[in-house]
XYZ file of C-alpha atoms in Angstrom:
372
model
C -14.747 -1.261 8.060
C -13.857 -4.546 10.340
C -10.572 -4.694 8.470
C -9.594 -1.672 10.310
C -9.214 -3.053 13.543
C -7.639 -6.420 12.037
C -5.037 -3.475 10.764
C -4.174 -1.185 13.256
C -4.788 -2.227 16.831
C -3.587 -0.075 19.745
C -1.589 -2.412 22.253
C -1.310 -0.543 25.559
C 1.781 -2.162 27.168
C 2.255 -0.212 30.046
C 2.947 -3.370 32.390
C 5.559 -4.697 30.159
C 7.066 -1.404 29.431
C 7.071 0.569 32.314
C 5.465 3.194 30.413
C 2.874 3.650 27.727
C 3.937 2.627 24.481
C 1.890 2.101 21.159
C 1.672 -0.390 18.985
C -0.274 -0.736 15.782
C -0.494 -4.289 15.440
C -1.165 -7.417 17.467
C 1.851 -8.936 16.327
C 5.040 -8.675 18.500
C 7.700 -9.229 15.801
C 9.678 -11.066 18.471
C 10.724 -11.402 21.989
C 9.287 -7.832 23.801
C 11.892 -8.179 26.471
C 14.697 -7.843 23.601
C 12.792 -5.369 21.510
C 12.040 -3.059 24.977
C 16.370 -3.384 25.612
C 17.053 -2.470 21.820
C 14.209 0.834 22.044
C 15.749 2.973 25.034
C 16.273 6.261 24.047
C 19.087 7.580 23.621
C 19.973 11.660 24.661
C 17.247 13.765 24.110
C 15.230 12.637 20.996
C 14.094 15.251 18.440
C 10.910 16.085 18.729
C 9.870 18.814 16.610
C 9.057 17.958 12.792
C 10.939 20.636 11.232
C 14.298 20.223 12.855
C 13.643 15.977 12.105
C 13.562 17.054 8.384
C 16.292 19.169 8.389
C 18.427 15.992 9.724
C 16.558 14.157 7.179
C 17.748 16.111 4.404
C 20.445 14.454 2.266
C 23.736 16.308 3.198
C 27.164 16.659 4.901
C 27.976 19.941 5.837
C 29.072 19.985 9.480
C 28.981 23.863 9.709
C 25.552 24.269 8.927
C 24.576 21.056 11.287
C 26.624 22.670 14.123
C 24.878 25.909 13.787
C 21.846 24.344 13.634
C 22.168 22.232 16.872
C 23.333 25.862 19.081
C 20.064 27.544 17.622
C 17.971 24.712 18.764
C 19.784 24.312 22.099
C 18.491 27.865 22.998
C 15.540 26.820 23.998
C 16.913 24.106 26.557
C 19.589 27.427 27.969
C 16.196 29.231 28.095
C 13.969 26.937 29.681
C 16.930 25.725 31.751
C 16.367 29.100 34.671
C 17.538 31.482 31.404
C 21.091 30.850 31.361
C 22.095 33.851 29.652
C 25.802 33.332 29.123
C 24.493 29.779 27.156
C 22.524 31.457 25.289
C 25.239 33.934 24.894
C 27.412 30.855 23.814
C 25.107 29.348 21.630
C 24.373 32.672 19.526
C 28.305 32.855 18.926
C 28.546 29.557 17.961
C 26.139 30.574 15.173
C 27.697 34.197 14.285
C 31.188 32.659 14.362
C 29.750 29.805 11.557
C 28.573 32.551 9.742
C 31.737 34.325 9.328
C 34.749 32.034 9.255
C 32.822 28.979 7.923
C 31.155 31.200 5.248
C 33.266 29.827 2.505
C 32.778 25.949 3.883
C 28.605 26.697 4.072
C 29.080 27.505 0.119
C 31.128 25.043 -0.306
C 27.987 22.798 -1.117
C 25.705 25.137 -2.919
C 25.927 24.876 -6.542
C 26.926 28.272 -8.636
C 22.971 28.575 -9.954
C 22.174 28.829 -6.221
C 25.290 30.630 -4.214
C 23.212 33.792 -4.555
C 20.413 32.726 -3.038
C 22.375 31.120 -0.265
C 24.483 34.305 0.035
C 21.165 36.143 0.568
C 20.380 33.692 3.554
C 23.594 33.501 5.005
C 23.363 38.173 5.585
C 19.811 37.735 6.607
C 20.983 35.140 9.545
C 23.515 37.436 9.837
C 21.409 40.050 10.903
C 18.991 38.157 13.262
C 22.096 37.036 14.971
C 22.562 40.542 15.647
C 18.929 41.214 16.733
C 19.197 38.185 19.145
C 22.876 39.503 20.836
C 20.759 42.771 21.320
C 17.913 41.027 22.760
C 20.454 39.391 24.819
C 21.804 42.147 26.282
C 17.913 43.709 27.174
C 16.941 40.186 28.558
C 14.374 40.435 26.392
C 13.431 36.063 26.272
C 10.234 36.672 23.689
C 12.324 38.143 21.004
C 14.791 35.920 21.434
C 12.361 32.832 20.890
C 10.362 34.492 17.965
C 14.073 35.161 16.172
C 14.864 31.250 17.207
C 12.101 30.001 15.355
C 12.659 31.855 12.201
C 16.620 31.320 12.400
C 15.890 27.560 12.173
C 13.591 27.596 9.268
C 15.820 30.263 7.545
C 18.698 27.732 8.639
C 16.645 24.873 6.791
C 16.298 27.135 3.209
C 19.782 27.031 3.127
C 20.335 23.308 3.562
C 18.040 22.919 1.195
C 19.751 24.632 -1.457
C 23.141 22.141 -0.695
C 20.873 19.198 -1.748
C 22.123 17.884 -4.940
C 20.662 14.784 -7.025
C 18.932 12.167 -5.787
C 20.904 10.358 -2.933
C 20.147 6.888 -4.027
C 19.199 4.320 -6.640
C 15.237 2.926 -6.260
C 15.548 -0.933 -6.514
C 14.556 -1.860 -10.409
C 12.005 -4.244 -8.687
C 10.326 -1.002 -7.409
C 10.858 1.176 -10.541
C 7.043 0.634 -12.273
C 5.692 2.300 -8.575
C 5.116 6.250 -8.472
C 8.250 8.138 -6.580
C 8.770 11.310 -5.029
C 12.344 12.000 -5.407
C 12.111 15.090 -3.343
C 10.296 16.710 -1.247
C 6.418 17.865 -1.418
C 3.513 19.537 0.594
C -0.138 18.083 0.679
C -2.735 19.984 1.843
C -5.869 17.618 3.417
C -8.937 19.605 3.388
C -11.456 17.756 6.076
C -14.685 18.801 7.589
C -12.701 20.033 10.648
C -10.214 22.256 9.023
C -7.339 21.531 6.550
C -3.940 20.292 7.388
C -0.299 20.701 5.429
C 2.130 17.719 5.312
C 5.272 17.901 4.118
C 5.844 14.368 1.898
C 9.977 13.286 2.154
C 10.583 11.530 -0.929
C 14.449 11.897 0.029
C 13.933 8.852 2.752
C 10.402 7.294 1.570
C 10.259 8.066 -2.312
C 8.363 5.352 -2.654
C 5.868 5.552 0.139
C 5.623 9.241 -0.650
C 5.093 8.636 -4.145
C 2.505 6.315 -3.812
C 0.414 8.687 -1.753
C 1.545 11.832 -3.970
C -0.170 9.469 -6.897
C -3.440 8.987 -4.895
C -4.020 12.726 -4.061
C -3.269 13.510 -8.078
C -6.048 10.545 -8.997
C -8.863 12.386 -6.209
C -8.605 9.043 -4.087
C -8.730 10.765 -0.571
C -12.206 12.915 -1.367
C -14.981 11.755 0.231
C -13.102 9.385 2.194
C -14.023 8.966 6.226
C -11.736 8.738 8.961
C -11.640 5.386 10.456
C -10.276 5.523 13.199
C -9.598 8.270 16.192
C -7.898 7.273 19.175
C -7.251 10.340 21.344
C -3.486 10.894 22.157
C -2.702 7.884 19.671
C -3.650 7.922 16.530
C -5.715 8.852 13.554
C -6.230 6.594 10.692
C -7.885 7.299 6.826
C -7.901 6.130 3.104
C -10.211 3.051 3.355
C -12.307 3.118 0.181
C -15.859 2.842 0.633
C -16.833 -0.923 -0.292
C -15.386 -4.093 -0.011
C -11.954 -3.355 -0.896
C -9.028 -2.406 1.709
C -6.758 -0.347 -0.461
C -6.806 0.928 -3.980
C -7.453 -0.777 -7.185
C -5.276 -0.086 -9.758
C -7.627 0.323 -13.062
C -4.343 -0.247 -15.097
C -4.679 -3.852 -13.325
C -8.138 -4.500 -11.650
C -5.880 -5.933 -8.766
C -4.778 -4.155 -5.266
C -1.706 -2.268 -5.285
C 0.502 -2.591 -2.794
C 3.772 -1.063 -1.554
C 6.934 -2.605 0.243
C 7.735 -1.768 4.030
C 10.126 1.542 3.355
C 12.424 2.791 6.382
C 15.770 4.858 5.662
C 18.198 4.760 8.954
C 20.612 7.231 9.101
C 23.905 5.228 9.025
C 22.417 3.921 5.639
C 22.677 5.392 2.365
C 19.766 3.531 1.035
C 16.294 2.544 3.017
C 15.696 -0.699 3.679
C 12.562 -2.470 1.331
C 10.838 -5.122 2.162
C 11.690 -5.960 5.877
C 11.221 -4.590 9.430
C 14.355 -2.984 10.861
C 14.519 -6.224 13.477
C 14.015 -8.595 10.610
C 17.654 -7.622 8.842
C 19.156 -6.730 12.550
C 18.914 -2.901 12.290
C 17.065 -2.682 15.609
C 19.190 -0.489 17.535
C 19.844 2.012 14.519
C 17.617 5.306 14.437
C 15.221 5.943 11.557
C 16.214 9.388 9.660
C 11.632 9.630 9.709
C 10.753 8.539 13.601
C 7.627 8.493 15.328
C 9.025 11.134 17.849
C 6.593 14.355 16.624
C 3.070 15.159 17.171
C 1.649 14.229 13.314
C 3.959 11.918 12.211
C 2.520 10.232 8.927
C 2.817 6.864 8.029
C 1.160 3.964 5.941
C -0.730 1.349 8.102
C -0.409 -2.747 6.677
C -1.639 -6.060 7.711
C -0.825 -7.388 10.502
C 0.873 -10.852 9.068
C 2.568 -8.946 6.088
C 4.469 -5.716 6.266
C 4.350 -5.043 2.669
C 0.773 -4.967 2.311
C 0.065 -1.108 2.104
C -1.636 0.745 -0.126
C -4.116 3.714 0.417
C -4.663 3.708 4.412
C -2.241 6.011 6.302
C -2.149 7.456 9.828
C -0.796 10.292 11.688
C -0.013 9.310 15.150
C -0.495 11.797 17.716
C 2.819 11.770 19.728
C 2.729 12.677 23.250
C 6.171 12.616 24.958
C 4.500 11.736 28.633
C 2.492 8.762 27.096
C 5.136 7.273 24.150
C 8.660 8.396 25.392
C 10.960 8.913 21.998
C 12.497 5.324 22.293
C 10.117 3.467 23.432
C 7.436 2.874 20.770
C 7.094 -0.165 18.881
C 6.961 1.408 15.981
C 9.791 2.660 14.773
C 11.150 0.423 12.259
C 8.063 -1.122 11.636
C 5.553 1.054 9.572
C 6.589 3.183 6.911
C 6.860 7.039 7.685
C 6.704 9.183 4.827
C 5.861 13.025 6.362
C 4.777 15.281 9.216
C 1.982 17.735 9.228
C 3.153 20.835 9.513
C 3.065 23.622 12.329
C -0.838 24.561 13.151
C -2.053 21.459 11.594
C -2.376 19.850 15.320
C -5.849 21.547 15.927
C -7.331 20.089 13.626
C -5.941 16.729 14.046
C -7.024 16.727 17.826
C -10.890 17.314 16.415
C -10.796 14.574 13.990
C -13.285 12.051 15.140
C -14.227 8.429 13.175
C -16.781 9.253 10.666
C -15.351 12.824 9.868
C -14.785 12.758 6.269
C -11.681 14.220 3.330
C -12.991 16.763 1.705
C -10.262 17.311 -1.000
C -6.561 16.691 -1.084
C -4.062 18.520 -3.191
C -0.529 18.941 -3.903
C 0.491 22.643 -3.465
C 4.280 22.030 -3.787
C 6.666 20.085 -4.786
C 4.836 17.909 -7.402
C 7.753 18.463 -10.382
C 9.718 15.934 -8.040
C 6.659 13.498 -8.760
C 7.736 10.348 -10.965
C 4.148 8.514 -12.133
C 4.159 4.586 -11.966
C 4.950 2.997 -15.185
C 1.602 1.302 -14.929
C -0.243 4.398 -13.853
């Protein structure tokens, strides 16, 4: 449909940026000079999906975070000519957490769960010592298999120190579905399916909206609209006239407000870009810095215009530097696809269509519209 490319427009920018950046609308939003000095990264972004989520995740436990960050630096010490007495140092870092921080990793859990983080905290207890052996043999392959599954066993057990709901929805907001939590979709297409993992923690509202689509059978039959290798690919335009869903509670569009958490802010910010209320320079907790990022696309004069079209943008560090897209802080991202799901995404061409979509987890964190 025409409206597509009145919706999401790729704006290469190398000349003005120095590098490649992105954007998914015509409009600037303001001076580009400014925006380019307020966008330089900052460290080394995160770039893989999983850890972002983990971050993402609504808690304050420095023990866990710090034993997080040495697992994850392991692959830097291993890349990095295998420093072996980093990797040494990062492994203790985690063993040491394990042992005299037990009783501060607990600290969070609540009683109806300490036993299942107990159980977590002996099995990481035991890889550690599977990686100090591996260690000692040189042995880099085991070491990055056990890194992997440390970090997603890490991320079970901050999940179990999440407690209620971080934040209060604005009562102008409270008739839209919610996802106050976290939940996986799985997109069947005729390519192959892909998993995304919804964060209702930082977009409940984004994430609920889509949650209620998949639940009504919107996305079957749907086509892919647009493909841009190495940028983006685009879905959920209803066949017809219309650009986003019809509510039949209604007869009228409904749309969604712009919906970006930051991390220095309990609460995300509705209704406005990040530049628009001076939160330009702050980091998004849900950034476009990993390969199948999800987000809702909008109009290009209103930000809180979306309503069934989404996108996953196909980050590639050499062509969109973390930092120095345009659109962090200006479209709502609500998910990632999960590992394996970047095959199919690179095969996705316009015209391919949704075969199903389903939620396979999560869906008791699901709050249905008032109006729905």
């Amino acid at each position: 449909m025409n409206t597509l490319g009145r919706w999401l427009r790729i704006v290469p920018i190398a000349a003005i940026l120095m590098s490649l950046s992105i954007g998914l609308s015509g409009a600037w939003f303001g001076d580009v000079d400014n925006y380019r000095e307020s966008r330089m990264p900052v460290g080394n972004a995160v770039t893989d999906p999983n850890a972002i989520l983990q971050y993402a995740l609504p808690i304050d436990n420095a023990p866990v975070r710090r034993m997080q960050q040495a697992i994850e630096v392991m692959s830097q010490d291993l890349r990095g000519g295998q420093r072996w007495s980093a990797v040494s140092s990062d492994i203790r870092t985690a063993k040491n957490t394990l042992t005299i921080k037990r009783d501060e990793l607990l600290a969070d859990v609540s009683a109806d769960r300490r036993d299942q983080a107990i159980a977590i905290i002996d099995e990481l207890k035991e890889r550690v010592a599977t990686v100090e052996a591996a260690i000692e043999n040189r042995d880099r392959d085991t070491i990055w298999a056990q890194r992997r599954m440390m970090l997603n066993t890490i991320g079970q057990l901050e999940a179990l120190m999440v407690g209620e709901f971080p934040f209060e929805i604005p009562a102008e907001y409270a008739d839209l579905p919610q996802l106050k939590g976290r939940a996986t979709v799985e997109i069947e297409t005729e390519k192959g399916s892909i998993e995304l993992i919804l964060d209702g923690f930082n977009a409940p509202i984004t994430a609920g909206n889509f949650v209620d689509l998949v639940q009504r059978g919107f996305y079957a039959g749907t086509e892919v609209n647009r493909a841009e290798e190495y940028y983006v690919v685009q879905a959920g335009d209803p066949p017809g006239a219309d650009d986003g869903f019809i509510d039949p509670a209604t007869g009228k569009e409904r749309t969604i407000p712009l919906e970006i958490k930051v991390t220095s802010e309990p609460e995300p910010v509705y209704g406005a870009t990040l530049e628009d209320v001076g939160l330009y320079r702050e980091s998004p907790a849900l950034p476009f810095s990993a390969y199948g990022t999800v987000a809702m696309a909008h109009r290009d004069d209103d930000p809180n215009t979306a309503s069934s079209q989404f996108f996953f943008f196909l980050f590639e560090p050499e062509l969109t530097p973390p930092g120095l897209n345009l659109l962090d802080g200006r479209y709502s991202v609500f998910g990632y696809v999960k590992d394996g799901g970047e095959a199919v995404l690179s095969q996705l061409k316009k015209g391919d269509k949704i075969v199903s979509a389903r939620v396979i987890d999560g869906l008791d964190y699901f709050v249905p519209g008032h109006a729905a």
